CSV table of C-alpha atoms in Angstrom, one decimal:
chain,number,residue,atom,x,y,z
A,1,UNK,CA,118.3,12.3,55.0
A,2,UNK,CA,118.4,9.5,52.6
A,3,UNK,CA,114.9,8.8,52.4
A,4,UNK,CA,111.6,11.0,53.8
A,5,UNK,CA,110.9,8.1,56.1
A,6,UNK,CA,114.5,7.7,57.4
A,7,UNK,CA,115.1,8.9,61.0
A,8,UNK,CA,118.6,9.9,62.0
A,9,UNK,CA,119.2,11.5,65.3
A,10,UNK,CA,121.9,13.3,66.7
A,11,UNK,CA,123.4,12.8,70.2
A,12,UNK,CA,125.5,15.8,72.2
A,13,UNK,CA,126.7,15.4,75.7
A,14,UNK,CA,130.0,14.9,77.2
A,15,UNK,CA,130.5,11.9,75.1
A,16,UNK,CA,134.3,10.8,74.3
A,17,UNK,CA,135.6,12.2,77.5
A,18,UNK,CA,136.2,8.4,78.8
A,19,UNK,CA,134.0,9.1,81.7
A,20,UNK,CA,132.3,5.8,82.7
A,21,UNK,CA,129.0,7.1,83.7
A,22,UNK,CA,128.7,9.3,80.3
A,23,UNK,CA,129.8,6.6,78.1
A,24,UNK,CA,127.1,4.4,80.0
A,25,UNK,CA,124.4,7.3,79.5
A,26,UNK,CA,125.1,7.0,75.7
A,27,UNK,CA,125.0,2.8,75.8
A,28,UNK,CA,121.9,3.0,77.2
A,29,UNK,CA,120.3,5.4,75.2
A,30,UNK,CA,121.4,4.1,72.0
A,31,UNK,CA,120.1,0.5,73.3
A,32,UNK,CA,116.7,1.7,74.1
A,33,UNK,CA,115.9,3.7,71.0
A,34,UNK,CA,117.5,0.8,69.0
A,35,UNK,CA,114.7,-1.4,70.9
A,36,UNK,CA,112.2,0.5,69.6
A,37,UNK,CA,113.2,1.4,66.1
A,38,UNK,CA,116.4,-0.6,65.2
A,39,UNK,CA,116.8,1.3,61.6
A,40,UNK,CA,117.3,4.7,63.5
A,41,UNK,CA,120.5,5.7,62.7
A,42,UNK,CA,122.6,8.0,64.6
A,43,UNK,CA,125.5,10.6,64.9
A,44,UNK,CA,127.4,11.0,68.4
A,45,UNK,CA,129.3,14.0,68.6
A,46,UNK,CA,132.2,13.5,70.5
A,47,UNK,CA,135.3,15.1,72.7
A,48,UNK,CA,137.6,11.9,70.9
A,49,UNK,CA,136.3,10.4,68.0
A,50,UNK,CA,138.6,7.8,67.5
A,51,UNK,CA,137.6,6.4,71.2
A,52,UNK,CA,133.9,6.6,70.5
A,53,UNK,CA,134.6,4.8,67.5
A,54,UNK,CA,136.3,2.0,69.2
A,55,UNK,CA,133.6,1.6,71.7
A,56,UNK,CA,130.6,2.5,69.1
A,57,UNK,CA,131.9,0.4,66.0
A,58,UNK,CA,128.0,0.9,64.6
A,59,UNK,CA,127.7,4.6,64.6
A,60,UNK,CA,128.3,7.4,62.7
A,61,UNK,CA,131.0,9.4,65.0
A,62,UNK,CA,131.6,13.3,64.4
A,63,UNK,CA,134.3,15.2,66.4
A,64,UNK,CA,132.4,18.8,67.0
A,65,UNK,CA,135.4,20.7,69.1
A,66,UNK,CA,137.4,23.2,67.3
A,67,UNK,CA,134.8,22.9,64.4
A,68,UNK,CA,133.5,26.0,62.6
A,69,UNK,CA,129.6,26.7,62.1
A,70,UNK,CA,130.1,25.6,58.5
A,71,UNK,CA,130.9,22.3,59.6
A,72,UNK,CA,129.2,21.4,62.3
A,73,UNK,CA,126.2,22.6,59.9
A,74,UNK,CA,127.2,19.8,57.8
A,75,UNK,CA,126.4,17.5,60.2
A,76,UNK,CA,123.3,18.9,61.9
A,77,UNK,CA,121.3,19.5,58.6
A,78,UNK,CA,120.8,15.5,58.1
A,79,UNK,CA,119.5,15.3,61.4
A,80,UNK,CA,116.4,14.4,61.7
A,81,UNK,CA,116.4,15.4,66.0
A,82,UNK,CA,119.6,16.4,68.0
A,83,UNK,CA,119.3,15.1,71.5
A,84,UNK,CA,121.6,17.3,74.0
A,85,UNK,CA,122.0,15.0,76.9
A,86,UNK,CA,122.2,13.2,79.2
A,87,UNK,CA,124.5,13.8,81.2
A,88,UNK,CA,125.8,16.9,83.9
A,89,UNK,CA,126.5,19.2,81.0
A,90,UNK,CA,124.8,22.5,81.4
A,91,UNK,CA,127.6,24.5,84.1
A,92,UNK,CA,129.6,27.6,84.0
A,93,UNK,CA,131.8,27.9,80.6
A,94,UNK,CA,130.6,24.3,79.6
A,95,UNK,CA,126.9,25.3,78.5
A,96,UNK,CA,127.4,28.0,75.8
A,97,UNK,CA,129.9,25.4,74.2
A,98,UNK,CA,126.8,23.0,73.8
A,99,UNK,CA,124.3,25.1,73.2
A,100,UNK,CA,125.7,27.3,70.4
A,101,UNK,CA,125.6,23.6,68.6
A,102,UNK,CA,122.0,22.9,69.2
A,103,UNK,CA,121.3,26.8,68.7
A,104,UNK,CA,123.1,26.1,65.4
A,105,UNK,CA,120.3,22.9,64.7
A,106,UNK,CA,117.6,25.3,65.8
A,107,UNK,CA,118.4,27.6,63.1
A,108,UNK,CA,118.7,25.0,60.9
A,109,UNK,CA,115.1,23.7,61.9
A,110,UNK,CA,116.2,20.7,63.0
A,111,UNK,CA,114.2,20.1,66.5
A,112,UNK,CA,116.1,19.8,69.7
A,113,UNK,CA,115.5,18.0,72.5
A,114,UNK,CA,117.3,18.3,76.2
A,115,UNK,CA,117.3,14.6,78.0
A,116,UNK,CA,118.5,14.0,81.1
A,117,UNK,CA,120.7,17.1,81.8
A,118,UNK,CA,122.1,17.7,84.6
A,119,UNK,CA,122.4,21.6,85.6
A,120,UNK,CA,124.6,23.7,87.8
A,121,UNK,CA,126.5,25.4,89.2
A,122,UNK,CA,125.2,28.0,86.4
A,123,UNK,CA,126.1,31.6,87.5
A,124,UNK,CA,127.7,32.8,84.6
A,125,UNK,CA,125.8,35.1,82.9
A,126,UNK,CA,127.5,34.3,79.2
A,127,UNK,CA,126.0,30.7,79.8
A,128,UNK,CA,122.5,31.7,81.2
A,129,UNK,CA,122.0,33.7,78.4
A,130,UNK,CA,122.8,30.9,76.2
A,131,UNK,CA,120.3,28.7,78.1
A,132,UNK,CA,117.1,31.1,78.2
A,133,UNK,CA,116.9,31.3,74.6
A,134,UNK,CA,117.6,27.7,73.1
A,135,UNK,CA,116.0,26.0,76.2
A,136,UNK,CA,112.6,27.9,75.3
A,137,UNK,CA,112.7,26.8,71.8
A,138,UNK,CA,113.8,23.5,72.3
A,139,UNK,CA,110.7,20.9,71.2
A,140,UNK,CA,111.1,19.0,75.2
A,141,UNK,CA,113.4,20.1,78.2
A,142,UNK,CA,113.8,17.4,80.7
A,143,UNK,CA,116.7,17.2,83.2
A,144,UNK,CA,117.7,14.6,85.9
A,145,UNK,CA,116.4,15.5,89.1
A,146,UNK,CA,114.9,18.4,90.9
A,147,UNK,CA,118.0,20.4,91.8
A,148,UNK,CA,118.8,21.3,88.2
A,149,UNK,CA,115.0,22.3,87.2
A,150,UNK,CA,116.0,24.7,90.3
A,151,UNK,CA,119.2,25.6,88.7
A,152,UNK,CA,117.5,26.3,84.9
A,153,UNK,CA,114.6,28.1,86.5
A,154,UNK,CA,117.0,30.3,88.8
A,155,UNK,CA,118.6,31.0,85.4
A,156,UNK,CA,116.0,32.5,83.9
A,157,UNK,CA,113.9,29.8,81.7
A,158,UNK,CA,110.4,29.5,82.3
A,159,UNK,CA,109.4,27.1,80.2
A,160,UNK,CA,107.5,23.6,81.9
A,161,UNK,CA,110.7,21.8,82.8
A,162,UNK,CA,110.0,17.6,82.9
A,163,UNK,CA,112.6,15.8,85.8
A,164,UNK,CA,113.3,12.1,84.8
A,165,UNK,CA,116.0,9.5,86.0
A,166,UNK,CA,119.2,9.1,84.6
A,167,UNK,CA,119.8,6.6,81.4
A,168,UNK,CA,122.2,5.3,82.9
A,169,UNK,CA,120.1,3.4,85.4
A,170,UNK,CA,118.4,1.6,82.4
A,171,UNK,CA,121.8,-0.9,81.8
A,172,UNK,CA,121.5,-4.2,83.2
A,173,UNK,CA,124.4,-6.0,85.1
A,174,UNK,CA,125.5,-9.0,83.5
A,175,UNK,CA,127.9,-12.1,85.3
A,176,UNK,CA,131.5,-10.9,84.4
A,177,UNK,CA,132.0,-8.7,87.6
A,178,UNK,CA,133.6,-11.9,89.9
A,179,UNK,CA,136.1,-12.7,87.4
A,180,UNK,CA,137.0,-9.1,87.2
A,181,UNK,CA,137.5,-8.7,90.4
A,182,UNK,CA,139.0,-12.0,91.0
A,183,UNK,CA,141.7,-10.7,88.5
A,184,UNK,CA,142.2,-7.1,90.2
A,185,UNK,CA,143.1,-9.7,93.5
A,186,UNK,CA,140.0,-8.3,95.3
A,187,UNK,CA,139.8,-10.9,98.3
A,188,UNK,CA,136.7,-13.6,98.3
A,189,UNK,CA,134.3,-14.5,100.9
A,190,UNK,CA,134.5,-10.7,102.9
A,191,UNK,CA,131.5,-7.8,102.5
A,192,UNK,CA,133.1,-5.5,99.9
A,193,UNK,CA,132.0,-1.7,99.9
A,194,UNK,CA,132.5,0.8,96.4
A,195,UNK,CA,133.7,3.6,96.9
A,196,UNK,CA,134.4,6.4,93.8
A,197,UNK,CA,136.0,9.1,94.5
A,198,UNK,CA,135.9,12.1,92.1
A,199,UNK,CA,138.6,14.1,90.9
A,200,UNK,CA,137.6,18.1,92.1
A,201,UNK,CA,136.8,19.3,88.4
A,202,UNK,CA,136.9,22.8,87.4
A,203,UNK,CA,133.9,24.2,89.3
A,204,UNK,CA,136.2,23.1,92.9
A,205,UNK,CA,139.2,24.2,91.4
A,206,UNK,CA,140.0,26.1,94.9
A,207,UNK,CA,139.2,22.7,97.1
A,208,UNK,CA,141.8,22.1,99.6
A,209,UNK,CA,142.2,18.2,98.0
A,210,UNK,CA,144.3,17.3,101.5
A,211,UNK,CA,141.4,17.8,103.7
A,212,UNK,CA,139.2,16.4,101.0
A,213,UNK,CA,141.4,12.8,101.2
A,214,UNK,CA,141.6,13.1,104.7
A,215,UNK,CA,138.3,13.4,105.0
A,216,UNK,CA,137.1,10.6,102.8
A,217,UNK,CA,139.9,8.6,104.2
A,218,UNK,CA,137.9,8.5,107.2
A,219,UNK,CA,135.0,7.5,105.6
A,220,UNK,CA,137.0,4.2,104.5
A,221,UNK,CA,138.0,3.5,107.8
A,222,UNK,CA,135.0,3.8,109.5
A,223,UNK,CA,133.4,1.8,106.8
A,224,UNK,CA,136.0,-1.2,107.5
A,225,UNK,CA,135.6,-1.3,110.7
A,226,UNK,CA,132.1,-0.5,110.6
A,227,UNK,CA,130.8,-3.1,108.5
A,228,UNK,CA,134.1,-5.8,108.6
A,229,UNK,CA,134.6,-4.6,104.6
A,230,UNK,CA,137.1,-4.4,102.0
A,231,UNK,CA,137.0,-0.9,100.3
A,232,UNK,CA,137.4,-0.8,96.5
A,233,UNK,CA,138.0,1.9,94.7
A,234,UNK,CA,136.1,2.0,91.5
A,235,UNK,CA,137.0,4.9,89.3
A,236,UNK,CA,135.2,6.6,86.7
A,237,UNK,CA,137.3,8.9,84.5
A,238,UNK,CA,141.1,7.8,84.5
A,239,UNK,CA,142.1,10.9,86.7
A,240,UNK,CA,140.3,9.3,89.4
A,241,UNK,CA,142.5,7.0,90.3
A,242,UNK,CA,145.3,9.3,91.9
A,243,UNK,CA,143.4,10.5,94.1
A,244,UNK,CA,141.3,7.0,95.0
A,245,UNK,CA,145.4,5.9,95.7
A,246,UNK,CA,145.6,9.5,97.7
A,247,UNK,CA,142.5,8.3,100.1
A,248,UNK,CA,143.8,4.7,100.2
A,249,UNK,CA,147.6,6.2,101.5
A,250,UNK,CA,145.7,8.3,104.3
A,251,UNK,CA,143.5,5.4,105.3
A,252,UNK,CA,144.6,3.8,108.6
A,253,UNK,CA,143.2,0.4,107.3
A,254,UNK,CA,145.3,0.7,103.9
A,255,UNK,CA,145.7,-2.9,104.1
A,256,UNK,CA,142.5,-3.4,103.6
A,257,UNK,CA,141.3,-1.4,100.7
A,258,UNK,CA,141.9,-2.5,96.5
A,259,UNK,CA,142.5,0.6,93.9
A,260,UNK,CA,141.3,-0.8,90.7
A,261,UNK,CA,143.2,-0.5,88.0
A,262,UNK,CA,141.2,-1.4,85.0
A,263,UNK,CA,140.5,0.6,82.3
A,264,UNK,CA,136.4,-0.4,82.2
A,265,UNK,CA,133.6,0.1,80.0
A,266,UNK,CA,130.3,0.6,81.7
A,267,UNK,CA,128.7,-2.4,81.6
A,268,UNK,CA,132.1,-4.0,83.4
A,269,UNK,CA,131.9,-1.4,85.9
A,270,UNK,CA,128.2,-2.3,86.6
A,271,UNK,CA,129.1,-6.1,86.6
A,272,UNK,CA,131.5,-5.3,89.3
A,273,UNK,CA,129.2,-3.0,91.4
A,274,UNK,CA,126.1,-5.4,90.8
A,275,UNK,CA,125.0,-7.1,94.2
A,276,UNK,CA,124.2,-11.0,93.1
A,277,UNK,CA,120.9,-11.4,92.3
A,278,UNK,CA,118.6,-9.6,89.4
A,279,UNK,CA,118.2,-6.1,90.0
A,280,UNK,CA,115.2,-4.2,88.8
A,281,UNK,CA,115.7,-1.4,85.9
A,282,UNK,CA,113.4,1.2,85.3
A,283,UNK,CA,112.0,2.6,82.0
A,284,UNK,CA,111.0,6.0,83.7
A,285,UNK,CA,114.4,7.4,81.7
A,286,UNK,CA,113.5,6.9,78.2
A,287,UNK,CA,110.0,7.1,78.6
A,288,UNK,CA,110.4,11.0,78.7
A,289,UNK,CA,112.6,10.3,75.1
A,290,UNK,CA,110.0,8.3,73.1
A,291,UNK,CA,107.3,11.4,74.4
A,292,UNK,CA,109.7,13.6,73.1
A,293,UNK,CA,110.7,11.8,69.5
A,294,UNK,CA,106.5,11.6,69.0
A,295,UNK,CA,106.0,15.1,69.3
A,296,UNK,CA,104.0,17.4,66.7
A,297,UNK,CA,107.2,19.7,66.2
A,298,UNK,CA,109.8,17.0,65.4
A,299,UNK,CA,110.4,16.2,61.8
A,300,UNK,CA,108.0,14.0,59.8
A,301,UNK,CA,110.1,10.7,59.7
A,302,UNK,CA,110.2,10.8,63.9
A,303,UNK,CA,106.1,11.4,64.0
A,304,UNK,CA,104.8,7.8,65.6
A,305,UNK,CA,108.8,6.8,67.2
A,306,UNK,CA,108.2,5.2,70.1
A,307,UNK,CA,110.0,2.6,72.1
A,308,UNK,CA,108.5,-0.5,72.8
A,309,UNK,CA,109.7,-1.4,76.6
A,310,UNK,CA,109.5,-4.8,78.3
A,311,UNK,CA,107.2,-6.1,80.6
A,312,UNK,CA,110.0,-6.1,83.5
A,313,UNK,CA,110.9,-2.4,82.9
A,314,UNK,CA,107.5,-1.6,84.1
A,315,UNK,CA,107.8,-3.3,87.4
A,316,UNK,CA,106.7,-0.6,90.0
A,317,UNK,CA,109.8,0.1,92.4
A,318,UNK,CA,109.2,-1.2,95.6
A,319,UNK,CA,108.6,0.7,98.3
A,320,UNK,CA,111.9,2.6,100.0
A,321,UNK,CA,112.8,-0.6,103.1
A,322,UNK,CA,111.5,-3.4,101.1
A,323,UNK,CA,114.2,-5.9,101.4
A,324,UNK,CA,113.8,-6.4,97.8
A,325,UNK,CA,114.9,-2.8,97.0
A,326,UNK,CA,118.9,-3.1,96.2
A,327,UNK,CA,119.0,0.4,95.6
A,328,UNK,CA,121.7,0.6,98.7
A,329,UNK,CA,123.8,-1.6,96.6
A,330,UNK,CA,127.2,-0.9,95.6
A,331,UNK,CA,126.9,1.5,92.5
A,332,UNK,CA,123.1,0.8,92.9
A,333,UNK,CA,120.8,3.8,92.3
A,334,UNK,CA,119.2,4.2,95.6
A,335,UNK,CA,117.9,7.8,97.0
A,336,UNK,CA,120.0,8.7,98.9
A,337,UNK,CA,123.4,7.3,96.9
A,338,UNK,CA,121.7,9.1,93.8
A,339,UNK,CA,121.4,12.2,95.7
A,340,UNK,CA,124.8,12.0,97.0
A,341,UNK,CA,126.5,11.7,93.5
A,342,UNK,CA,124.6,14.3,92.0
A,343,UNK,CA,124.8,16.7,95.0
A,344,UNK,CA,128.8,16.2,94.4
A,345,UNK,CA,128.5,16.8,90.6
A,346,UNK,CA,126.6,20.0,90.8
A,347,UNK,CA,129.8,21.5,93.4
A,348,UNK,CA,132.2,20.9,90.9
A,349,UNK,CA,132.3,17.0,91.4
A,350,UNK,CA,134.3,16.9,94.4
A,351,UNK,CA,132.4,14.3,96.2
A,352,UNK,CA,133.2,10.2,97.2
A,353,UNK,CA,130.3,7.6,97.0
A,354,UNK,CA,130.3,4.5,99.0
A,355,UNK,CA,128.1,1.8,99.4
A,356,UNK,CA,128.3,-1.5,100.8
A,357,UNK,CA,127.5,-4.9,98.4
A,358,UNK,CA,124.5,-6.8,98.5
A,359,UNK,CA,126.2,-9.4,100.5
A,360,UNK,CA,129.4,-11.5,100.8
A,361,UNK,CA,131.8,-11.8,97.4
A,362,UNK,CA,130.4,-13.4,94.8
């Protein structure tokens, strides 16, 4: 560190893999701290460095794959924190890869903080052993719903584990999504549903994808017919698209269906999903990160961080029915949709989400 009241954090997920809902986890987190304290500068660690770069022009990137202790050390000993998260990172063979790094920071006494994980499957005992020991000693563990403080505890930590919401739901839809969809040739004045359907991943290696398309295939049709809709197909990584085209060939209502095609950043994606009208954002997420950067254990220059959230991100979510809950919405963050998604992630991502708009085309 430059100075001994300079704060420079560190930020390890799954960042670089041009997954929209990761890159969005790491927009919003760098937003939010950057509200709070806008000198904090940081160091993502990413899967392609030349692509966070592009998409992070103001940050300090650092490519950590295939990189020896020595210089990953490099890195971590300017750290002031090294947040691991958010993001679905802590499964079988993908854990011990991220946790020798912050095991590395530990020994380097550089604090560590887990934000917004997302755990499981984790049956491998290589990568539970990994987690017991640099979960106990990390500073705050909190992870992104119930399911994976189950999945952590069944592993063997017994440390207090804190459940929060995803970053991710902290990003706020702007106006572009018409025009991008107007572009894509998505028809006007019908009810348009989003669906996403995920590629299997390695943890579903064995699914039987013909009865998975098939199946979701269904799902569109019913959908149409259902609700009078137009399915599109919103992808997040760009091997989701074959098989969003392999659902739309099955479909009986093919006609009626739109693949995207874009290659979208996360707030475009959002702007498309958005239903018309504000939506409320909640500052649950990043509450549990400013706790975590004022804690006794983290390094002098992050004593006092804290981020200073508006007045709206302090609304109170409304009750589950009130019509002014667009949680349903497509992409929204509703229950059960939430549940849904990470349900799929935690079996090996082999799962479709689909929910209908907030109303007719914008």
């Amino acid at each position: 560190m430059d100075r001994a009241d300079s704060v420079t954090v560190g930020v390890l997920g799954s960042y670089g893999g041009r997954n929209v809902g990761d890159e969005a986890i790491l927009t919003a987190l760098l937003d939010r701290v950057r509200a709070g304290r806008p000198e904090t500068r940081f160091v993502v660690f990413s899967r392609d460095p030349g692509h966070t770069r592009r998409v992070h022009p103001d940050v300090e990137v650092a490519g950590w794959e295939g990189l020896c202790r020595e210089g990953v050390s490099a890195y971590l000993r300017r750290l002031s924190a090294l947040v691991l998260g958010g993001g679905g990172i802590l499964y079988d063979t993908e854990a011990r890869r991220c946790l020798r790094m912050a095991r590395t920071a530990q020994d380097l006494d550089v604090p560590v903080f887990t934000y917004a994980v997302g755990a499981g499957p984790l049956t491998d005992e290589v990568d539970c052993a990994r987690v017991r020991p640099v979960l106990s000693d990390a500073v705050e563990v909190t992870v992104r719903d119930e399911e994976s403080k189950l999945v952590l505890e069944a592993a063997g930590l017994t440390r207090p584990v804190s459940v929060t919401a995803d970053p991710a739901l902290l990003l706020a839809p702007g106006d572009q999504g018409g025009e991008l969809l107007r572009a894509e040739a998505v028809p006007r004045g019908v009810r348009l549903v989003g669906m996403s359907v995920r590629e299997p991943g390695r943890a579903a290696e064995h699914l039987d994808e013909d009865g998975y398309h098939q199946l979701l295939a269904g799902v569109g049709d019913f959908l149409v017919h259902r609700l009078d809709a137009h399915i599109v197909f919103v992808s997040m990584e760009r091997g989701d698209i074959r098989h969003a085209h392999a659902v739309a060939s099955r479909m009986a209502s093919a006609d009626r269906c739109t693949v995207l095609r874009g290659d979208y950043a996360p707030q475009q994606v959002l702007d498309i999903v958005a239903p018309a009208g504000p939506r409320r954002r909640h500052a649950a997420a990043l509450s549990d990160l400013r706790r975590a950067l004022r804690h006794p254990a983290a390094a002098p220059a992050l004593r006092g961080q804290g981020l200073r959230l508006r007045p709206a991100d302090r609304r109170a979510r409304p009750a589950r029915g009130d019509p002014g809950d667009d949680g349903a919405a497509a992409g929204g963050s509703g229950p059960s949709v939430g549940r849904a998604a990470r349900s799929g992630r935690r079996h090996g991502r082999a799962y479709g989400t689909a929910a209908a708009s907030g109303g007719r085309d914008r």
